[in-house]
mmCIF file of C-alpha atoms in Angstrom:
data_model
loop_
_atom_site.group_PDB
_atom_site.id
_atom_site.type_symbol
_atom_site.label_atom_id
_atom_site.label_comp_id
_atom_site.label_asym_id
_atom_site.label_seq_id
_atom_site.Cartn_x
_atom_site.Cartn_y
_atom_site.Cartn_z
ATOM 1 C CA MET H 403 22.759 -3.659 17.087
ATOM 2 C CA ARG H 404 26.516 -3.827 17.886
ATOM 3 C CA THR H 405 29.012 -4.539 15.143
ATOM 4 C CA ALA H 406 32.760 -4.668 14.927
ATOM 5 C CA THR H 407 32.944 -6.140 11.435
ATOM 6 C CA PRO H 408 35.012 -4.524 8.688
ATOM 7 C CA LEU H 409 33.300 -2.147 6.297
ATOM 8 C CA ALA H 410 33.550 -4.706 3.494
ATOM 9 C CA LEU H 411 31.349 -7.117 5.413
ATOM 10 C CA CYS H 412 28.953 -4.249 6.116
ATOM 11 C CA ALA H 413 28.594 -3.689 2.378
ATOM 12 C CA ALA H 414 27.887 -7.371 1.769
ATOM 13 C CA LEU H 415 25.118 -7.404 4.353
ATOM 14 C CA ALA H 416 23.549 -4.036 3.620
ATOM 15 C CA SER H 417 21.159 -5.405 0.998
ATOM 16 C CA THR H 418 19.354 -7.406 3.678
ATOM 17 C CA ALA H 419 16.222 -5.416 4.553
ATOM 18 C CA LEU H 420 16.198 -6.732 8.107
ATOM 19 C CA LEU H 421 19.377 -4.895 9.037
ATOM 20 C CA ALA H 422 18.937 -1.601 10.888
ATOM 21 C CA GLY H 423 22.191 -0.213 9.464
ATOM 22 C CA CYS H 424 25.852 -1.117 9.249
ATOM 23 C CA GLY H 425 28.745 0.467 11.081
ATOM 24 C CA THR H 426 26.590 1.878 13.895
ATOM 25 C CA GLU H 427 25.405 0.832 17.282
ATOM 26 C CA THR H 428 22.244 1.768 19.131
ATOM 27 C CA ALA H 429 22.694 2.468 22.803
ATOM 28 C CA GLY H 430 20.148 1.153 25.294
ATOM 29 C CA GLY H 431 17.486 0.488 22.658
ATOM 30 C CA SER H 432 16.759 4.224 22.496
ATOM 31 C CA GLY H 433 17.103 4.381 18.723
ATOM 32 C CA THR H 434 19.956 6.943 18.987
ATOM 33 C CA PRO H 435 22.956 6.007 16.850
ATOM 34 C CA ALA H 436 26.310 6.041 18.616
ATOM 35 C CA ALA H 437 29.638 6.778 17.006
ATOM 36 C CA SER H 438 31.433 3.864 15.371
ATOM 37 C CA ALA H 439 35.000 3.194 14.414
ATOM 38 C CA THR H 440 33.998 2.040 10.928
ATOM 39 C CA CYS H 441 31.910 4.982 9.690
ATOM 40 C CA ALA H 442 31.266 8.593 10.460
ATOM 41 C CA SER H 443 28.482 9.642 12.801
ATOM 42 C CA ALA H 444 25.143 10.378 11.189
ATOM 43 C CA SER H 445 23.016 13.498 11.454
ATOM 44 C CA PRO H 446 19.242 13.504 12.042
ATOM 45 C CA VAL H 447 16.848 14.245 9.199
ATOM 46 C CA ALA H 448 17.207 17.990 8.655
ATOM 47 C CA ASP H 449 13.488 18.766 8.517
ATOM 48 C CA PRO H 450 11.608 17.174 11.460
ATOM 49 C CA SER H 451 8.163 17.700 9.922
ATOM 50 C CA GLY H 452 6.683 14.607 8.331
ATOM 51 C CA ARG H 453 8.918 12.259 10.311
ATOM 52 C CA THR H 454 6.120 10.471 12.190
ATOM 53 C CA TRP H 455 2.739 9.301 10.922
ATOM 54 C CA ASP H 456 0.441 6.581 12.262
ATOM 55 C CA ASN H 457 3.119 4.662 14.181
ATOM 56 C CA VAL H 458 5.687 4.984 11.395
ATOM 57 C CA THR H 459 8.756 7.070 12.198
ATOM 58 C CA LEU H 460 11.756 8.143 10.155
ATOM 59 C CA VAL H 461 14.868 7.474 12.218
ATOM 60 C CA ASN H 462 18.332 9.004 12.002
ATOM 61 C CA ARG H 463 20.068 8.729 8.668
ATOM 62 C CA LEU H 464 22.634 6.130 9.581
ATOM 63 C CA CYS H 465 25.986 5.688 7.930
ATOM 64 C CA GLY H 466 25.790 3.171 5.095
ATOM 65 C CA PRO H 467 28.565 0.965 3.720
ATOM 66 C CA SER H 468 29.679 3.717 1.306
ATOM 67 C CA GLY H 469 29.849 6.301 4.096
ATOM 68 C CA ALA H 470 26.785 8.103 2.700
ATOM 69 C CA PRO H 471 23.599 8.539 4.757
ATOM 70 C CA VAL H 472 20.849 5.905 4.633
ATOM 71 C CA THR H 473 17.243 6.814 5.372
ATOM 72 C CA GLU H 474 15.526 4.259 7.610
ATOM 73 C CA PHE H 475 12.094 3.979 9.175
ATOM 74 C CA GLU H 476 10.454 2.133 12.040
ATOM 75 C CA VAL H 477 6.955 0.631 12.032
ATOM 76 C CA THR H 478 5.191 -0.111 15.325
ATOM 77 C CA ASN H 479 2.012 -2.164 15.542
ATOM 78 C CA THR H 480 -0.061 -0.888 18.471
ATOM 79 C CA GLU H 481 -3.122 -2.971 17.606
ATOM 80 C CA LYS H 482 -4.185 -6.460 18.672
ATOM 81 C CA GLU H 483 -3.724 -8.256 15.356
ATOM 82 C CA ALA H 484 -0.871 -8.609 12.890
ATOM 83 C CA LEU H 485 -0.848 -5.810 10.313
ATOM 84 C CA THR H 486 0.738 -5.243 6.929
ATOM 85 C CA PHE H 487 1.833 -1.636 6.440
ATOM 86 C CA THR H 488 2.260 0.229 3.160
ATOM 87 C CA ILE H 489 4.018 3.570 3.542
ATOM 88 C CA THR H 490 4.360 6.271 0.897
ATOM 89 C CA PHE H 491 7.385 8.553 1.195
ATOM 90 C CA ALA H 492 8.175 11.795 -0.593
ATOM 91 C CA LEU H 493 11.826 12.152 -1.580
ATOM 92 C CA MET H 494 12.895 15.765 -1.150
ATOM 93 C CA ASN H 495 15.550 17.955 -2.685
ATOM 94 C CA GLU H 496 17.852 20.250 -0.730
ATOM 95 C CA SER H 497 15.243 23.033 -0.939
ATOM 96 C CA GLY H 498 12.624 20.881 0.757
ATOM 97 C CA GLN H 499 10.596 20.274 -2.398
ATOM 98 C CA ALA H 500 9.118 16.843 -3.116
ATOM 99 C CA MET H 501 10.770 15.443 -6.238
ATOM 100 C CA ASP H 502 9.111 12.019 -6.410
ATOM 101 C CA ASN H 503 7.403 9.370 -4.276
ATOM 102 C CA THR H 504 8.253 5.821 -3.332
ATOM 103 C CA THR H 505 6.374 3.159 -1.370
ATOM 104 C CA ARG H 506 7.509 0.392 0.942
ATOM 105 C CA THR H 507 5.484 -2.525 2.315
ATOM 106 C CA VAL H 508 6.251 -4.154 5.662
ATOM 107 C CA GLU H 509 4.371 -7.415 5.983
ATOM 108 C CA SER H 510 2.908 -9.134 9.038
ATOM 109 C CA VAL H 511 4.065 -6.881 11.868
ATOM 110 C CA LYS H 512 2.961 -8.619 15.069
ATOM 111 C CA PRO H 513 1.024 -6.863 17.839
ATOM 112 C CA GLY H 514 3.407 -4.786 19.945
ATOM 113 C CA GLN H 515 6.287 -5.340 17.522
ATOM 114 C CA THR H 516 8.537 -2.598 16.139
ATOM 115 C CA VAL H 517 10.294 -3.316 12.851
ATOM 116 C CA ARG H 518 13.030 -1.230 11.268
ATOM 117 C CA ARG H 519 13.591 -1.091 7.524
ATOM 118 C CA THR H 520 15.641 0.981 5.104
ATOM 119 C CA LEU H 521 14.332 2.921 2.132
ATOM 120 C CA ASP H 522 17.179 1.580 0.026
ATOM 121 C CA THR H 523 16.532 -1.357 -2.280
ATOM 122 C CA ASP H 524 18.453 -2.853 -5.184
ATOM 123 C CA ASP H 525 16.006 -1.145 -7.568
ATOM 124 C CA GLU H 526 15.794 2.203 -5.766
ATOM 125 C CA PRO H 527 19.067 3.161 -4.081
ATOM 126 C CA VAL H 528 17.855 6.201 -2.164
ATOM 127 C CA VAL H 529 21.277 6.446 -0.564
ATOM 128 C CA ALA H 530 22.771 7.326 -3.945
ATOM 129 C CA ARG H 531 20.436 10.301 -4.223
ATOM 130 C CA GLU H 532 21.320 11.521 -0.713
ATOM 131 C CA ARG H 533 17.840 12.980 -0.355
ATOM 132 C CA PRO H 534 15.885 13.429 2.843
ATOM 133 C CA ALA H 535 12.477 11.787 2.933
ATOM 134 C CA ARG H 536 9.078 12.589 4.400
ATOM 135 C CA ILE H 537 6.176 10.283 5.214
ATOM 136 C CA ILE H 538 3.061 11.344 3.309
ATOM 137 C CA LYS H 539 0.707 8.359 3.712
ATOM 138 C CA VAL H 540 0.410 5.219 5.830
ATOM 139 C CA ARG H 541 -2.034 2.388 5.200
ATOM 140 C CA ALA H 542 -2.293 -0.652 7.469
ATOM 141 C CA VAL H 543 -4.504 -3.696 6.888
ATOM 142 C CA PRO H 544 -4.939 -6.979 8.771
ATOM 143 C CA ALA H 545 -2.116 -9.241 7.628
ATOM 144 C CA ASP H 546 -4.481 -12.104 6.783
ATOM 145 C CA GLU H 547 -6.474 -9.761 4.493
ATOM 146 C CA ALA H 548 -3.525 -7.992 2.884
ATOM 147 C CA SER H 549 -3.557 -7.595 -0.878
ATOM 148 C CA SER H 550 -0.438 -8.730 -2.694
ATOM 149 C CA GLY H 551 0.412 -8.846 -6.361
ATOM 150 C CA SER H 552 3.396 -11.139 -5.918
ATOM 151 C CA GLY H 553 4.876 -13.780 -3.661
ATOM 152 C CA THR H 554 3.289 -17.043 -2.571
ATOM 153 C CA CYS H 555 -0.254 -17.625 -3.799
ATOM 154 C CA PRO H 556 -2.766 -17.272 -0.925
ATOM 155 C CA PRO H 557 -4.577 -20.395 0.299
ATOM 156 C CA SER H 558 -7.698 -19.130 -1.515
ATOM 157 C CA GLY H 559 -5.895 -19.584 -4.846
ATOM 158 C CA ILE H 560 -6.677 -16.010 -5.933
ATOM 159 C CA ARG H 561 -5.158 -12.565 -5.654
ATOM 160 C CA VAL H 562 -7.307 -9.425 -5.438
ATOM 161 C CA THR H 563 -5.632 -6.067 -6.060
ATOM 162 C CA ALA H 564 -6.638 -2.504 -6.900
ATOM 163 C CA ASP H 565 -4.851 -0.448 -9.526
ATOM 164 C CA ARG H 566 -3.876 3.208 -9.230
ATOM 165 C CA GLY H 567 -6.942 4.355 -11.136
ATOM 166 C CA ASP H 568 -7.669 7.302 -13.376
ATOM 167 C CA ALA H 569 -9.177 10.710 -12.687
ATOM 168 C CA ALA H 570 -10.565 13.419 -14.956
ATOM 169 C CA MET H 571 -12.920 16.342 -14.264
ATOM 170 C CA GLY H 572 -14.017 14.961 -10.914
ATOM 171 C CA LEU H 573 -14.667 11.444 -12.265
ATOM 172 C CA ARG H 574 -12.701 8.635 -10.649
ATOM 173 C CA VAL H 575 -12.264 5.068 -11.962
ATOM 174 C CA VAL H 576 -10.293 2.340 -10.182
ATOM 175 C CA GLY H 577 -10.016 -1.257 -11.345
ATOM 176 C CA LEU H 578 -10.226 -4.279 -9.064
ATOM 177 C CA HIS H 579 -8.234 -7.198 -10.432
ATOM 178 C CA LEU H 580 -8.782 -10.880 -9.690
ATOM 179 C CA LEU H 581 -5.997 -13.299 -10.609
ATOM 180 C CA ASN H 582 -6.273 -17.065 -10.389
ATOM 181 C CA CYS H 583 -2.833 -17.964 -9.021
ATOM 182 C CA GLY H 584 -3.944 -21.424 -7.937
ATOM 183 C CA THR H 585 -3.967 -24.781 -9.673
ATOM 184 C CA ALA H 586 -7.705 -25.215 -10.321
ATOM 185 C CA ALA H 587 -10.319 -23.253 -12.262
ATOM 186 C CA TYR H 588 -12.010 -20.424 -10.347
ATOM 187 C CA ARG H 589 -15.532 -19.272 -11.207
ATOM 188 C CA VAL H 590 -17.179 -15.942 -10.418
ATOM 189 C CA GLU H 591 -20.407 -14.349 -11.549
ATOM 190 C CA GLY H 592 -21.882 -10.954 -10.853
ATOM 191 C CA TYR H 593 -20.344 -8.161 -8.816
ATOM 192 C CA PRO H 594 -17.594 -8.171 -6.214
ATOM 193 C CA GLY H 595 -18.782 -7.670 -2.652
ATOM 194 C CA LEU H 596 -17.610 -4.403 -1.073
ATOM 195 C CA GLN H 597 -17.450 -2.975 2.424
ATOM 196 C CA LEU H 598 -16.057 0.558 2.561
ATOM 197 C CA LEU H 599 -13.824 1.520 5.494
ATOM 198 C CA ASP H 600 -12.610 4.877 6.787
ATOM 199 C CA GLU H 601 -9.111 5.909 7.946
ATOM 200 C CA GLY H 602 -9.537 3.865 11.121
ATOM 201 C CA ARG H 603 -10.812 0.850 9.135
ATOM 202 C CA GLU H 604 -14.302 1.342 10.525
ATOM 203 C CA PRO H 605 -17.328 0.794 8.231
ATOM 204 C CA VAL H 606 -18.483 3.828 6.276
ATOM 205 C CA SER H 607 -22.226 4.508 6.291
ATOM 206 C CA GLY H 608 -24.404 6.589 4.021
ATOM 207 C CA VAL H 609 -22.891 5.419 0.699
ATOM 208 C CA ARG H 610 -25.029 3.597 -1.849
ATOM 209 C CA ILE H 611 -23.134 0.882 -3.740
ATOM 210 C CA LEU H 612 -24.713 0.675 -7.185
ATOM 211 C CA HIS H 613 -24.475 -2.253 -9.577
ATOM 212 C CA GLY H 614 -23.155 -0.830 -12.819
ATOM 213 C CA THR H 615 -20.884 2.144 -13.437
ATOM 214 C CA ASP H 616 -23.290 3.666 -15.990
ATOM 215 C CA LYS H 617 -25.138 5.216 -13.070
ATOM 216 C CA ILE H 618 -22.016 7.312 -12.466
ATOM 217 C CA SER H 619 -20.884 7.864 -16.075
ATOM 218 C CA THR H 620 -21.124 6.085 -19.426
ATOM 219 C CA GLY H 621 -18.342 4.568 -21.490
ATOM 220 C CA ILE H 622 -16.029 3.578 -18.652
ATOM 221 C CA GLY H 623 -16.332 -0.187 -18.930
ATOM 222 C CA GLY H 624 -18.646 -1.323 -16.178
ATOM 223 C CA ASP H 625 -22.179 -1.203 -17.523
ATOM 224 C CA ALA H 626 -22.473 -4.666 -19.126
ATOM 225 C CA ALA H 627 -24.794 -7.298 -17.700
ATOM 226 C CA PRO H 628 -23.001 -9.758 -15.410
ATOM 227 C CA ARG H 629 -22.001 -13.093 -16.963
ATOM 228 C CA PRO H 630 -20.329 -16.200 -15.562
ATOM 229 C CA VAL H 631 -16.536 -15.976 -15.690
ATOM 230 C CA THR H 632 -14.329 -19.030 -15.352
ATOM 231 C CA LEU H 633 -10.657 -18.348 -14.786
ATOM 232 C CA GLN H 634 -8.123 -21.027 -15.511
ATOM 233 C CA PRO H 635 -4.828 -20.882 -13.584
ATOM 234 C CA GLY H 636 -2.986 -17.729 -14.631
ATOM 235 C CA GLU H 637 -6.080 -15.976 -16.002
ATOM 236 C CA SER H 638 -7.589 -12.833 -14.529
ATOM 237 C CA ALA H 639 -10.723 -10.705 -14.410
ATOM 238 C CA TYR H 640 -11.441 -7.095 -13.511
ATOM 239 C CA ALA H 641 -14.293 -5.001 -12.137
ATOM 240 C CA ASN H 642 -14.323 -1.218 -12.302
ATOM 241 C CA LEU H 643 -15.260 1.120 -9.463
ATOM 242 C CA ALA H 644 -16.494 4.572 -10.488
ATOM 243 C CA TRP H 645 -17.458 7.645 -8.492
ATOM 244 C CA ARG H 646 -17.403 11.429 -8.518
ATOM 245 C CA ASN H 647 -15.708 13.478 -5.852
ATOM 246 C CA THR H 648 -18.158 16.356 -6.069
ATOM 247 C CA THR H 649 -18.549 18.222 -2.789
ATOM 248 C CA GLY H 650 -21.768 20.028 -1.934
ATOM 249 C CA ALA H 651 -23.817 20.348 1.216
ATOM 250 C CA GLY H 652 -22.897 17.974 4.019
ATOM 251 C CA ASP H 653 -19.717 16.223 5.073
ATOM 252 C CA ALA H 654 -17.378 14.757 2.477
ATOM 253 C CA VAL H 655 -16.800 11.012 2.731
ATOM 254 C CA ASN H 656 -13.359 9.475 2.319
ATOM 255 C CA ALA H 657 -12.987 5.698 2.334
ATOM 256 C CA PRO H 658 -9.345 4.772 1.737
ATOM 257 C CA TYR H 659 -9.971 1.067 2.388
ATOM 258 C CA ALA H 660 -12.368 -1.461 0.873
ATOM 259 C CA ARG H 661 -12.879 -5.081 1.932
ATOM 260 C CA VAL H 662 -13.474 -7.062 -1.238
ATOM 261 C CA THR H 663 -14.995 -10.525 -1.575
ATOM 262 C CA ALA H 664 -14.675 -12.026 -5.039
ATOM 263 C CA LYS H 665 -17.904 -13.965 -4.543
ATOM 264 C CA ALA H 666 -20.174 -15.134 -1.752
ATOM 265 C CA GLY H 667 -18.238 -17.155 0.797
ATOM 266 C CA ALA H 668 -14.809 -16.041 -0.454
ATOM 267 C CA ALA H 669 -12.217 -14.728 1.983
ATOM 268 C CA ALA H 670 -12.129 -10.943 2.217
ATOM 269 C CA VAL H 671 -9.157 -8.987 0.911
ATOM 270 C CA THR H 672 -8.596 -5.378 2.001
ATOM 271 C CA VAL H 673 -7.399 -3.043 -0.746
ATOM 272 C CA THR H 674 -6.790 0.720 -0.759
ATOM 273 C CA PRO H 675 -8.666 2.349 -3.664
ATOM 274 C CA GLU H 676 -8.633 5.731 -1.848
ATOM 275 C CA LEU H 677 -12.290 6.566 -2.452
ATOM 276 C CA ASP H 678 -12.748 10.346 -2.137
ATOM 277 C CA LEU H 679 -16.509 10.252 -2.557
ATOM 278 C CA GLY H 680 -17.188 13.883 -1.696
ATOM 279 C CA THR H 681 -20.823 14.345 -0.737
ATOM 280 C CA THR H 682 -22.220 12.285 -3.640
ATOM 281 C CA GLY H 683 -22.976 9.220 -1.506
ATOM 282 C CA ARG H 684 -22.694 6.867 -4.503
ATOM 283 C CA LEU H 685 -20.204 4.313 -5.782
ATOM 284 C CA GLY H 686 -20.757 2.380 -9.002
ATOM 285 C CA VAL H 687 -19.391 -1.170 -9.269
ATOM 286 C CA GLY H 688 -19.057 -3.043 -12.535
ATOM 287 C CA PRO H 689 -19.388 -6.830 -12.883
ATOM 288 C CA TRP H 690 -16.441 -9.202 -13.034
ATOM 289 C CA THR H 691 -15.249 -9.323 -16.641
ATOM 290 C CA LYS H 692 -12.608 -11.665 -17.997
ATOM 291 C CA ASP H 693 -9.425 -9.843 -18.861
ATOM 292 C CA ASP H 694 -8.442 -11.254 -22.230
ATOM 293 C CA THR H 695 -5.507 -8.851 -22.548
ATOM 294 C CA ALA H 696 -3.645 -10.071 -19.456
ATOM 295 C CA ALA H 697 -0.715 -12.377 -20.030
ATOM 296 C CA ARG H 698 -1.055 -15.792 -18.517
#
């Protein structure tokens, strides 16, 4: 991008996530920043390790409107369908230690498309911290199956999401959440449908999906008998997933993705519960239960 605008205009535009960076120009589409009259030249990320992961690359820390470095990243879709990417970054200190993590989602990247974004947002001004970053995890799902907790309500009228879960002594519990964001009542009964997928989003075999979490552990909220649940607009339900990550003989199974169908015939939504199933070969699934604590 070529710019000759004053630095003040650069500052006004910098909050737009679509901009690659202000006060710089990229020569020949190579991604290498050239010197600019409006800000100082930028230096590459000091530590090259962790700069590229699954078609996501940290690019040079370009000069932002304040003159401080801005960490940016590029996402390239090499597949044949539109993908939504969620990238987890570690923010490092000067000693190279990870201080905290942050995630960014890039929606609906078309096949063959490369999209550049900045780590800076109004809520998390990474530029103010002046920290280098490192990619630690990339998840990509088909755009038409992407899970979203905000934005426009999907045509199905429901949102399906997975929470961050809880872990203790090898026991894992993650909640699936079903929100009626539509305008009509939505009825479910029984258990959510699940298809487990590996890192390459290929089906995982050899795992028994059990109805009821009591077969994994008791007292974790997924052992009740299924009952009909009717959700009015704004109401939600949940279903717990439970497993143990015990590792014994054989190969450990990791299934970061799960395709979830709220009920028979519903559109699938791909979530990322990060199922580290070890060699147990079992996943317990609780029934849909109305969430009476959720605010409408």
